[in-house]
Coordinates of C-alpha atoms in Angstrom, one line a residue:
X403 CA -10.5 -17.0 -11.2
X404 CA -9.1 -15.3 -8.1
X405 CA -9.6 -18.2 -5.8
X406 CA -7.6 -16.1 -3.4
X407 CA -10.9 -16.5 -1.7
X408 CA -11.1 -20.3 -2.3
X409 CA -3.0 -19.1 -17.4
X410 CA 2.9 -15.7 -26.3
X411 CA 7.2 -15.6 -26.0
X412 CA 10.0 -13.2 -26.7
X413 CA 13.7 -13.8 -26.3
X414 CA 15.8 -10.9 -24.9
X415 CA 18.7 -9.8 -27.0
X416 CA 22.3 -10.2 -25.7
X417 CA 22.4 -6.4 -25.2
X418 CA 19.3 -6.5 -23.1
X419 CA 20.8 -9.2 -21.0
X420 CA 23.9 -7.2 -20.5
X421 CA 21.9 -4.1 -19.5
X422 CA 19.8 -6.1 -17.1
X423 CA 22.9 -7.7 -15.6
X424 CA 24.6 -4.3 -15.2
X425 CA 21.6 -2.9 -13.5
X426 CA 21.4 -5.8 -11.2
X427 CA 25.1 -5.5 -10.4
X428 CA 24.7 -1.8 -9.7
X429 CA 21.9 -2.5 -7.3
X430 CA 24.0 -5.0 -5.4
X431 CA 26.8 -2.5 -5.1
X432 CA 24.6 0.3 -3.9
X433 CA 22.8 -1.9 -1.5
X434 CA 26.0 -3.2 -0.1
X435 CA 27.2 0.4 0.8
X436 CA 23.7 1.5 2.0
X437 CA 22.9 3.9 -0.9
X438 CA 20.1 4.4 -3.3
X439 CA 19.5 6.9 -6.1
X440 CA 16.4 9.0 -6.8
X441 CA 15.0 11.7 -9.1
X442 CA 12.4 14.1 -7.7
X443 CA 10.1 16.0 -10.1
X444 CA 9.0 18.8 -7.8
X445 CA 6.3 20.0 -10.3
X446 CA 4.4 16.7 -10.1
X447 CA 6.0 15.7 -6.7
X448 CA 6.8 12.2 -8.1
X449 CA 10.0 10.5 -6.9
X450 CA 11.6 7.8 -9.1
X451 CA 13.8 5.6 -6.8
X452 CA 16.5 3.2 -7.6
X453 CA 15.4 -0.5 -7.6
X454 CA 17.2 -1.2 -4.3
X455 CA 15.2 1.5 -2.4
X456 CA 12.7 -0.9 -0.9
X457 CA 15.5 -3.1 0.5
X458 CA 17.3 0.0 1.9
X459 CA 14.3 1.5 3.7
X460 CA 12.7 -1.8 4.7
X461 CA 9.5 -1.4 2.7
X462 CA 7.9 -4.1 0.5
X463 CA 7.7 -1.5 -2.4
X464 CA 8.3 2.2 -3.0
X465 CA 4.6 3.2 -2.9
X466 CA 5.1 4.6 0.6
X467 CA 7.8 7.0 -0.7
X468 CA 6.6 7.6 -4.3
X469 CA 6.1 11.3 -3.8
X470 CA 7.8 14.2 -2.0
X471 CA 4.9 14.6 0.4
X472 CA 4.7 11.0 1.2
X473 CA 8.5 10.8 1.9
X474 CA 8.4 14.0 4.0
X475 CA 5.8 12.5 6.2
X476 CA 8.2 9.7 7.1
X477 CA 11.0 12.1 8.2
X478 CA 11.2 12.4 12.0
X479 CA 10.3 16.0 12.6
X480 CA 13.0 16.7 15.2
X481 CA 15.8 15.0 13.3
X482 CA 17.1 17.7 11.0
X483 CA 16.2 19.6 7.8
X484 CA 14.1 17.8 5.3
X485 CA 15.1 17.5 1.6
X486 CA 12.5 20.1 0.7
X487 CA 14.0 22.5 3.3
X488 CA 17.5 21.8 2.2
X489 CA 16.7 22.4 -1.5
X490 CA 14.5 25.5 -1.1
X491 CA 16.7 27.1 1.6
X492 CA 20.0 26.2 0.2
X493 CA 21.0 29.7 -0.6
X494 CA 22.4 28.4 -3.9
X495 CA 21.6 29.4 -7.5
X496 CA 21.4 27.1 -10.5
X497 CA 24.0 28.3 -13.0
X498 CA 22.9 25.8 -15.6
X499 CA 24.7 22.8 -14.0
X500 CA 22.4 22.5 -10.9
X501 CA 22.9 23.7 -7.4
X502 CA 24.3 21.4 -4.6
X503 CA 22.6 20.6 -1.3
X504 CA 23.1 18.2 1.6
X505 CA 21.2 17.4 4.7
X506 CA 21.0 14.6 7.3
X507 CA 17.7 13.4 8.9
X508 CA 16.0 10.3 10.2
X509 CA 13.4 8.3 8.2
X510 CA 10.8 6.1 9.8
X511 CA 11.7 3.1 7.7
X512 CA 9.7 -0.1 7.7
X513 CA 8.9 -1.5 11.2
X514 CA 12.3 -0.9 12.6
X515 CA 13.8 2.1 14.4
X516 CA 14.3 5.4 12.4
X517 CA 17.0 5.1 9.8
X518 CA 19.5 8.0 9.7
X519 CA 20.4 9.1 6.2
X520 CA 22.5 11.7 4.5
X521 CA 20.7 13.2 1.5
X522 CA 23.1 14.7 -1.1
X523 CA 22.4 15.9 -4.6
X524 CA 21.8 18.8 -7.0
X525 CA 18.6 20.7 -7.8
X526 CA 17.8 22.3 -11.1
X527 CA 15.8 25.4 -11.7
X528 CA 12.9 26.2 -14.0
X529 CA 12.4 29.4 -16.0
X530 CA 11.6 31.3 -12.8
X531 CA 14.8 30.2 -11.1
X532 CA 13.0 28.1 -8.5
X533 CA 13.8 24.4 -8.1
X534 CA 11.8 22.0 -10.3
X535 CA 13.9 18.9 -10.4
X536 CA 16.3 17.1 -8.0
X537 CA 18.8 14.3 -8.6
X538 CA 20.4 12.8 -5.5
X539 CA 21.5 9.9 -3.5
X540 CA 20.4 8.8 0.0
X541 CA 23.1 7.1 2.1
X542 CA 22.6 5.4 5.4
X543 CA 24.8 6.9 8.1
X544 CA 25.3 6.5 11.8
X545 CA 23.0 8.5 14.1
X546 CA 24.6 11.9 14.6
X547 CA 25.0 13.5 18.0
X548 CA 22.4 16.3 17.9
X549 CA 22.8 19.7 19.5
X550 CA 19.6 19.7 21.5
X551 CA 20.2 23.3 22.6
X552 CA 20.4 24.3 18.9
X553 CA 17.4 22.3 17.9
X554 CA 15.3 23.7 20.8
X555 CA 11.8 23.8 19.3
X556 CA 10.1 23.1 16.1
X557 CA 11.2 25.7 13.5
X558 CA 7.8 26.1 11.9
X559 CA 5.5 26.3 14.9
X560 CA 7.8 27.3 17.8
X561 CA 6.3 24.4 19.7
X562 CA 8.0 21.4 21.4
X563 CA 9.4 18.7 19.1
X564 CA 8.0 15.2 19.3
X565 CA 10.9 14.0 21.4
X566 CA 10.5 16.9 23.8
X567 CA 6.8 16.2 24.0
X568 CA 7.3 12.5 24.8
X569 CA 9.8 13.4 27.5
X570 CA 7.5 16.1 29.1
X571 CA 4.5 13.8 28.9
X572 CA 6.3 11.0 30.6
X573 CA 7.3 13.3 33.5
X574 CA 3.7 14.6 33.8
X575 CA 2.2 11.1 33.9
X576 CA 4.6 10.1 36.6
X577 CA 3.8 13.2 38.6
X578 CA 0.1 12.8 38.1
X579 CA 0.3 9.2 39.5
X580 CA 2.2 10.4 42.6
X581 CA -0.2 13.3 43.2
X582 CA -3.3 11.2 42.3
X583 CA -4.6 13.7 39.7
X584 CA -5.4 13.5 36.1
X585 CA -4.3 15.2 32.9
X586 CA -5.3 14.9 29.2
X587 CA -3.7 14.9 25.8
X588 CA -5.4 16.2 22.7
X589 CA -3.9 15.0 19.4
X590 CA -5.0 17.4 16.7
X591 CA -4.8 16.4 13.0
X592 CA -5.1 19.1 10.4
X593 CA -7.5 17.9 7.6
X594 CA -6.8 18.1 3.9
X595 CA -3.2 19.1 4.1
X596 CA -2.3 16.9 1.2
X597 CA -4.9 18.7 -0.9
X598 CA -3.6 22.0 0.2
X599 CA -0.1 20.9 -0.8
X600 CA -1.4 19.9 -4.2
X601 CA -3.5 23.0 -4.8
X602 CA -1.4 25.7 -3.3
X603 CA 2.1 24.3 -2.7
X604 CA 4.2 23.3 0.3
X605 CA 4.7 26.8 1.5
X606 CA 1.0 27.4 1.8
X607 CA 0.6 24.1 3.7
X608 CA 3.4 25.1 6.1
X609 CA 1.6 28.4 6.7
X610 CA -1.6 26.5 7.5
X611 CA 0.3 24.4 10.1
X612 CA 1.9 27.5 11.6
X613 CA -1.4 29.3 11.7
X614 CA -3.2 26.4 13.3
X615 CA -0.5 26.3 16.0
X616 CA -1.0 30.0 16.6
X617 CA -4.8 29.7 17.0
X618 CA -4.4 26.8 19.4
X619 CA -2.1 28.8 21.6
X620 CA -4.6 31.6 21.6
X621 CA -7.2 29.4 23.3
X622 CA -5.0 27.2 25.4
X623 CA -5.1 27.5 29.2
X624 CA -2.2 28.7 31.2
X625 CA 0.0 25.7 32.0
X626 CA -1.0 23.7 28.9
X627 CA 1.8 22.8 26.4
X628 CA 1.9 22.6 22.6
X629 CA 4.0 20.2 20.5
X630 CA 4.6 19.5 16.8
X631 CA 3.7 15.8 16.9
X632 CA 4.3 15.1 13.2
X633 CA 3.9 16.7 9.8
X634 CA 0.2 17.5 10.1
X635 CA -0.4 16.8 13.7
X636 CA -0.1 19.0 16.8
X637 CA -0.5 17.8 20.4
X638 CA -1.6 19.6 23.5
X639 CA -0.9 18.5 27.1
X640 CA -4.0 19.5 29.1
X641 CA -2.9 20.0 32.7
X642 CA -5.5 19.1 35.4
X643 CA -8.0 18.0 32.8
X644 CA -10.8 15.7 33.8
X645 CA -13.1 13.5 31.7
X646 CA -15.7 16.2 31.5
X647 CA -13.4 19.0 30.5
X648 CA -11.7 17.2 27.6
X649 CA -14.6 17.5 25.1
X650 CA -15.0 21.1 26.0
X651 CA -11.3 21.8 25.4
X652 CA -11.4 19.9 22.1
X653 CA -14.4 21.9 20.8
X654 CA -12.6 25.1 21.8
X655 CA -9.7 24.0 19.6
X656 CA -12.0 23.0 16.7
X657 CA -13.8 26.3 16.8
X658 CA -10.7 28.4 17.0
X659 CA -9.1 26.8 13.9
X660 CA -12.2 27.0 11.7
X661 CA -13.4 30.4 12.9
X662 CA -12.2 32.0 9.7
X663 CA -10.0 31.2 6.7
X664 CA -6.3 31.0 7.4
X665 CA -4.3 33.8 5.8
X666 CA -1.5 32.5 3.6
X667 CA 0.8 33.8 0.8
X668 CA -1.5 31.9 -1.6
X669 CA -4.6 33.6 -0.2
X670 CA -7.1 32.7 2.5
X671 CA -7.4 28.9 3.0
X672 CA -10.1 27.3 5.1
X673 CA -8.7 24.9 7.7
X674 CA -10.3 22.3 10.0
X675 CA -9.1 19.7 12.4
X676 CA -10.1 16.3 14.0
X677 CA -9.0 15.5 17.5
X678 CA -8.3 12.4 19.5
X679 CA -8.1 12.7 23.3
X680 CA -7.0 10.5 26.2
X681 CA -7.3 10.8 29.9
X682 CA -4.1 10.0 31.9
X683 CA -2.8 8.1 33.8
X684 CA -6.1 6.2 33.7
X685 CA -5.7 5.0 30.1
X686 CA -1.9 5.3 29.7
X687 CA 0.8 4.6 32.3
X688 CA 3.7 5.6 30.0
X689 CA 4.2 8.2 27.3
X690 CA 4.6 5.6 24.7
X691 CA 1.3 3.9 25.7
X692 CA -0.5 7.2 25.9
X693 CA 0.7 8.2 22.4
X694 CA -0.3 4.9 20.9
X695 CA -3.8 5.2 22.4
X696 CA -4.4 8.8 21.5
X697 CA -3.4 8.1 17.9
X698 CA -6.1 5.4 17.9
X699 CA -8.6 7.9 19.1
X700 CA -7.6 10.4 16.4
X701 CA -8.0 7.7 13.7
X702 CA -11.5 6.9 15.0
X703 CA -12.3 10.6 14.8
X704 CA -11.1 10.8 11.2
X705 CA -13.3 7.8 10.3
X706 CA -16.4 9.2 12.0
X707 CA -19.0 10.8 9.7
X708 CA -20.3 13.1 12.5
X709 CA -17.7 13.6 15.2
X710 CA -14.6 15.7 15.1
X711 CA -13.5 14.6 18.6
X712 CA -13.2 11.0 20.0
X713 CA -11.9 10.2 23.4
X714 CA -9.9 7.0 23.8
X715 CA -11.7 4.1 25.5
X716 CA -10.6 0.5 25.8
X717 CA -12.1 -1.8 23.2
X718 CA -11.7 -5.5 23.8
X719 CA -12.8 -6.4 20.2
X720 CA -10.2 -4.0 18.8
X721 CA -7.5 -5.4 21.0
X722 CA -8.5 -9.0 20.0
X723 CA -8.3 -8.0 16.3
X724 CA -4.9 -6.6 16.8
X725 CA -3.7 -9.7 18.6
X726 CA -5.2 -11.8 15.8
X727 CA -3.5 -9.7 13.2
X728 CA -0.1 -10.0 14.9
X729 CA -0.5 -13.7 15.1
X730 CA -1.6 -13.9 11.5
X731 CA 1.4 -11.7 10.4
X732 CA 3.8 -13.9 12.2
X733 CA 2.2 -17.0 10.6
X734 CA 2.4 -15.7 7.1
X735 CA 6.0 -14.5 7.5
X736 CA 7.0 -17.8 9.0
X737 CA 5.2 -19.7 6.2
X738 CA 7.1 -17.6 3.6
X739 CA 10.4 -18.1 5.4
X740 CA 9.8 -21.9 5.9
X741 CA 8.6 -22.2 2.3
X742 CA 5.2 -23.4 3.4
X743 CA 3.4 -21.2 0.8
X744 CA 2.4 -23.5 -2.0
X745 CA -0.2 -23.6 -4.7
X746 CA -3.2 -25.6 -5.9
X747 CA -3.6 -26.0 -9.6
X748 CA -7.2 -25.8 -10.8
X749 CA -7.9 -26.9 -14.4
X750 CA -9.6 -24.6 -16.9
X751 CA -11.4 -26.8 -19.5
X752 CA -12.9 -26.4 -22.9
X753 CA -16.7 -26.1 -22.5
X754 CA -17.5 -28.6 -25.2
X755 CA -14.8 -31.3 -25.0
X756 CA -13.9 -30.8 -21.3
X757 CA -10.3 -31.0 -22.3
X758 CA -7.9 -29.2 -19.9
X759 CA -6.4 -26.2 -21.6
X760 CA -4.4 -24.7 -18.7
X761 CA -4.4 -24.4 -14.9
X762 CA -4.8 -21.5 -12.5
X763 CA -2.2 -21.4 -9.7
X764 CA -4.1 -20.7 -6.4
X765 CA -2.3 -19.7 -3.3
X766 CA -2.3 -22.1 -0.3
X767 CA -0.5 -21.9 3.0
X768 CA 0.5 -25.0 5.0
X769 CA 0.2 -24.2 8.7
X770 CA 2.7 -25.2 11.3
X771 CA 0.5 -28.2 12.2
X772 CA 0.4 -29.3 8.5
X773 CA -3.2 -28.2 7.9
X774 CA -3.9 -26.5 4.6
X775 CA -5.2 -22.9 4.8
X776 CA -7.1 -21.9 1.7
X777 CA -6.7 -18.5 0.0
X778 CA -10.0 -17.3 1.3
X779 CA -8.5 -17.3 4.8
X780 CA -5.2 -15.9 3.8
X781 CA -5.3 -13.3 1.1
X782 CA -7.9 -10.8 2.4
X783 CA -6.1 -10.4 5.7
X784 CA -2.7 -10.4 4.0
X785 CA -3.9 -7.5 1.8
X786 CA -5.1 -5.6 4.9
X787 CA -1.7 -6.1 6.6
X788 CA 0.4 -5.2 3.6
X789 CA 1.8 -8.8 3.1
X790 CA 0.1 -9.7 -0.1
X791 CA 3.0 -8.4 -2.3
X792 CA 5.3 -10.9 -0.6
X793 CA 2.8 -13.7 -1.3
X794 CA 2.5 -12.5 -5.0
X795 CA 6.2 -12.7 -5.5
X796 CA 6.4 -16.1 -3.9
X797 CA 3.6 -17.3 -6.2
X798 CA 5.5 -15.9 -9.2
X799 CA 8.5 -17.9 -8.2
X800 CA 6.4 -21.1 -7.8
X801 CA 4.7 -20.6 -11.2
X802 CA 7.9 -19.9 -13.1
X803 CA 9.6 -22.9 -11.5
X804 CA 6.6 -25.1 -12.5
X805 CA 6.7 -23.8 -16.1
X806 CA 10.4 -24.5 -16.3
X807 CA 10.0 -28.0 -14.9
X808 CA 7.0 -28.9 -17.2
X809 CA 7.6 -27.6 -20.8
X810 CA 4.0 -28.5 -21.8
X811 CA 2.4 -26.7 -18.9
X812 CA 0.4 -23.5 -19.2
X813 CA -0.5 -21.6 -16.0
X814 CA -2.3 -18.4 -14.9
X815 CA -1.2 -16.3 -11.9
X816 CA -3.3 -13.8 -9.9
X817 CA -1.7 -10.4 -9.1
X818 CA -3.1 -8.1 -6.5
X819 CA -3.7 -4.4 -7.0
X820 CA -0.9 -3.6 -4.5
X821 CA 1.6 -5.6 -6.4
X822 CA 0.4 -4.3 -9.8
X823 CA 1.0 -0.8 -8.7
X824 CA 4.6 -1.6 -7.7
X825 CA 6.9 0.3 -10.2
X826 CA 9.3 -2.7 -10.3
X827 CA 6.6 -5.5 -10.7
X828 CA 7.0 -5.9 -14.4
X829 CA 10.7 -5.6 -14.0
X830 CA 10.7 -8.4 -11.5
X831 CA 8.5 -10.4 -13.9
X832 CA 10.8 -9.8 -16.8
X833 CA 13.8 -10.8 -14.7
X834 CA 12.4 -14.1 -13.8
X835 CA 11.6 -14.8 -17.4
X836 CA 15.1 -14.1 -18.6
X837 CA 16.4 -17.4 -17.5
X838 CA 13.7 -19.2 -19.5
X839 CA 12.2 -16.8 -22.1
X840 CA 10.1 -19.5 -23.7
X841 CA 7.7 -19.7 -20.7
X842 CA 6.2 -16.2 -21.3
X843 CA 3.8 -17.5 -23.9
X844 CA 2.6 -20.2 -21.5
X845 CA 1.8 -17.7 -18.7
X846 CA -1.4 -15.8 -18.2
X847 CA -1.5 -12.9 -15.6
X848 CA -5.0 -12.4 -14.0
X849 CA -6.0 -8.9 -12.8
X850 CA -9.3 -8.5 -11.0
X851 CA -11.9 -6.1 -12.4
X852 CA -11.9 -3.9 -9.3
X853 CA -8.1 -3.8 -9.4
X854 CA -8.1 -2.8 -13.1
X855 CA -10.4 0.2 -12.6
X856 CA -8.6 1.6 -9.5
X857 CA -6.0 3.2 -11.7
X858 CA -6.8 2.8 -15.4
X859 CA -3.7 4.4 -16.6
X860 CA -1.4 2.3 -14.4
X861 CA -3.4 -0.8 -15.4
X862 CA -3.0 0.0 -19.1
X863 CA 0.8 0.6 -18.7
X864 CA 1.2 -2.7 -16.9
X865 CA -0.8 -4.6 -19.5
X866 CA 1.2 -3.1 -22.3
X867 CA 4.5 -4.0 -20.5
X868 CA 3.4 -7.6 -20.0
X869 CA 2.2 -7.8 -23.6
X870 CA 5.7 -6.7 -24.7
X871 CA 7.0 -9.7 -22.8
X872 CA 4.4 -11.8 -24.8
X873 CA 2.4 -12.6 -21.6
X874 CA -1.4 -12.9 -21.9
X875 CA -3.5 -10.9 -19.5
X876 CA -7.0 -11.8 -18.2
X877 CA -9.6 -9.7 -16.4
X878 CA -10.7 -11.7 -13.4
X879 CA -14.0 -11.6 -11.5
X880 CA -15.6 -9.7 -14.4
X881 CA -19.0 -8.3 -13.4
X882 CA -18.1 -7.6 -9.8
X883 CA -17.0 -4.0 -10.6
X884 CA -18.1 -1.2 -12.9
X885 CA -15.9 -1.5 -16.0
X886 CA -17.5 0.4 -18.8
X887 CA -17.6 -1.0 -22.4
X888 CA -15.0 1.7 -23.4
X889 CA -12.6 0.7 -20.6
X890 CA -13.0 -3.0 -21.4
X891 CA -12.2 -2.3 -25.0
X892 CA -9.3 0.1 -24.4
X893 CA -7.6 -2.3 -21.9
X894 CA -7.7 -5.0 -24.5
X895 CA -7.6 -8.1 -22.3
X896 CA -6.9 -11.5 -23.8
X897 CA -9.4 -13.4 -21.7
X898 CA -12.5 -12.5 -19.7
X899 CA -13.3 -14.5 -16.5
X900 CA -16.9 -14.1 -15.4
X901 CA -17.3 -13.7 -11.6
X902 CA -18.2 -17.0 -10.0
X903 CA -20.6 -15.2 -7.6
X904 CA -23.0 -15.0 -10.6
X905 CA -22.3 -18.4 -11.9
X906 CA -22.8 -20.5 -8.7
X907 CA -26.5 -19.8 -8.5
X908 CA -27.2 -19.9 -12.3
X909 CA -29.7 -22.8 -12.0
X910 CA -31.8 -21.0 -9.4
X911 CA -31.5 -17.3 -10.2
X912 CA -33.1 -15.7 -13.3
X913 CA -31.3 -12.4 -12.5
X914 CA -27.9 -14.2 -12.6
X915 CA -28.8 -16.0 -15.8
X916 CA -29.7 -12.8 -17.5
X917 CA -26.5 -11.0 -16.2
X918 CA -24.1 -13.8 -17.2
X919 CA -25.6 -14.2 -20.6
X920 CA -25.3 -10.4 -21.1
X921 CA -21.6 -10.6 -20.2
X922 CA -21.1 -13.5 -22.6
X923 CA -22.7 -11.6 -25.4
X924 CA -20.5 -8.5 -24.6
X925 CA -17.4 -10.6 -24.7
X926 CA -18.4 -12.3 -28.0
X927 CA -19.0 -8.8 -29.5
X928 CA -15.4 -7.8 -28.4
X929 CA -14.0 -11.1 -29.7
X930 CA -12.6 -12.0 -26.4
X931 CA -12.8 -15.7 -25.1
X932 CA -14.6 -16.2 -21.8
X933 CA -14.1 -18.4 -18.7
X934 CA -16.9 -19.1 -16.3
X935 CA -15.7 -19.5 -12.7
X936 CA -17.1 -21.5 -9.8
X937 CA -18.8 -24.2 -12.0
X938 CA -20.0 -26.7 -9.4
X939 CA -22.5 -29.0 -11.2
X940 CA -23.2 -30.5 -14.6
X941 CA -26.4 -28.5 -15.1
X942 CA -24.6 -25.2 -14.8
X943 CA -21.8 -26.4 -17.1
X944 CA -24.4 -27.4 -19.8
X945 CA -26.2 -24.0 -19.6
X946 CA -22.9 -22.1 -20.0
X947 CA -21.8 -24.3 -22.9
X948 CA -25.1 -23.6 -24.6
X949 CA -24.6 -19.8 -24.3
X950 CA -21.3 -20.0 -25.9
X951 CA -18.9 -19.7 -22.9
X952 CA -15.5 -20.9 -24.1
X953 CA -14.0 -22.4 -21.0
X954 CA -15.2 -23.6 -17.6
X955 CA -13.5 -23.7 -14.2
X956 CA -14.6 -24.8 -10.7
X957 CA -15.1 -27.7 -8.2
X958 CA -16.7 -29.8 -10.9
X959 CA -13.3 -30.3 -12.5
X960 CA -11.2 -30.6 -9.3
X961 CA -7.8 -29.3 -8.4
X962 CA -4.4 -30.6 -7.3
X963 CA -2.4 -29.1 -4.4
X964 CA 1.3 -29.1 -4.9
X965 CA 3.2 -30.6 -2.0
X966 CA 5.9 -28.8 0.0
X967 CA 9.0 -30.1 1.7
X968 CA 11.4 -28.3 4.1
X969 CA 13.7 -27.7 1.1
X970 CA 10.9 -26.0 -0.9
X971 CA 8.1 -26.9 -3.3
X972 CA 8.3 -30.3 -4.8
X973 CA 7.6 -29.9 -8.6
X974 CA 6.2 -33.3 -9.4
X975 CA 4.3 -35.0 -12.2
X976 CA 2.9 -33.1 -15.1
X977 CA -0.7 -32.1 -14.8
X978 CA -1.4 -31.1 -18.3

């Protein structure tokens, strides 16, 4: 049961231990000198990073930089040649041993300032002589002193760079305040650029960007200024623009871009844009504030089913949500740092004997005031804010510590989809089991049904890897998604947990009774044991037992919250 709303063992060989230790030592060395390795498959665009890459870049995992396109989007556009440019324009040829390249640029890493790196490696050619594979190393370096005269404008579009745009915008806002006049900014996002990259290649995507800039210039007024804001975004400073003129200018830009297909080396490609606008200095007193607000407007335009232009307007509810999210982020991070993230152990019992078989570890957060926050108040927001992986790793530490402390214990652990997709998740799991390999057979990892079907291939790989460690895997909240019989059979779970939303009203809903009984019959046909979640009363427990449900879980059987101390979790008396 994923009460995030509110559990078999192999022993590694000595050689495996040595390999794991060597890899760990290598990561420590690379991290200490600010370096990480990578391999880039240019055909599939996938990048395999060294295990220390998240720590180097300040990300919780490598999902943000798992492809060449994703990584390129994080490169500050005015900071230097990207890896793609350095490889494709190196002027070198692969003589069978690869061709060298080197470039320096800034990466928008984590929440901190841009990280300047030197990217060095060799690319290897395919049969046509063009680069298909890159091996390299990224090393953190001091920010170089750039020759602004040489950098001048954006190479691809001939427009201002983002830094030049910010400087020019700040000057215009100050002048508009003094002269008591207005101006506008249109932030223009090119739609579907990732699909164009995928279908036609990066060169075609670059030609679409350059073509879009050209068409915008053709319909801009005299005195307006164009900038390359980021990879797929252009910005226009609209001089002397009032509130009434901004939508007119935006529609002019939209019409110009989509007037006809964009000519490229891959053939004509249709292009379209969404636009966010802002009136200044009314809604932005500084360039930074204006850029933040106009990005919000563009995001709203992208989410709109009917509008391709949205003008920024203050929204008290949005601002309140942001403030709440910031407070919540601070609270979660402080709780993790202060070791105030603990767990509640909820028993799973045999339907007939009511004997406890194992416990599910449910996340709980102790607030600064000592009050207990249930998972239903923590996990959904943590997932939205990108903090759930940190919670998952903390829960893994707690569960492993409990299994080590209590040799008779068996526990289950929930894993979010964001964590499951981390390339190093199973590696982290294996690393924690190395110190006590006997605990793997006493551990069950729970994956929600919706998580399982998001990426079936990735789920299957993760399940196979965990099985290799002799960890059992359960499908949680079964019935909430749309897993087909074939998917359920192919994924080969060890345990099926029926979604409590259908169980809690079993005594009152004929539809829920029919649905749950169908799920139980399906599980029995597959030969997979079942757990019914959210069992709250004896009547429901008897109904489920009569249908052949193997195990029961819920409020009827209670739970125990593990206490915490400033030094960390107190692993107390055995609960099994």
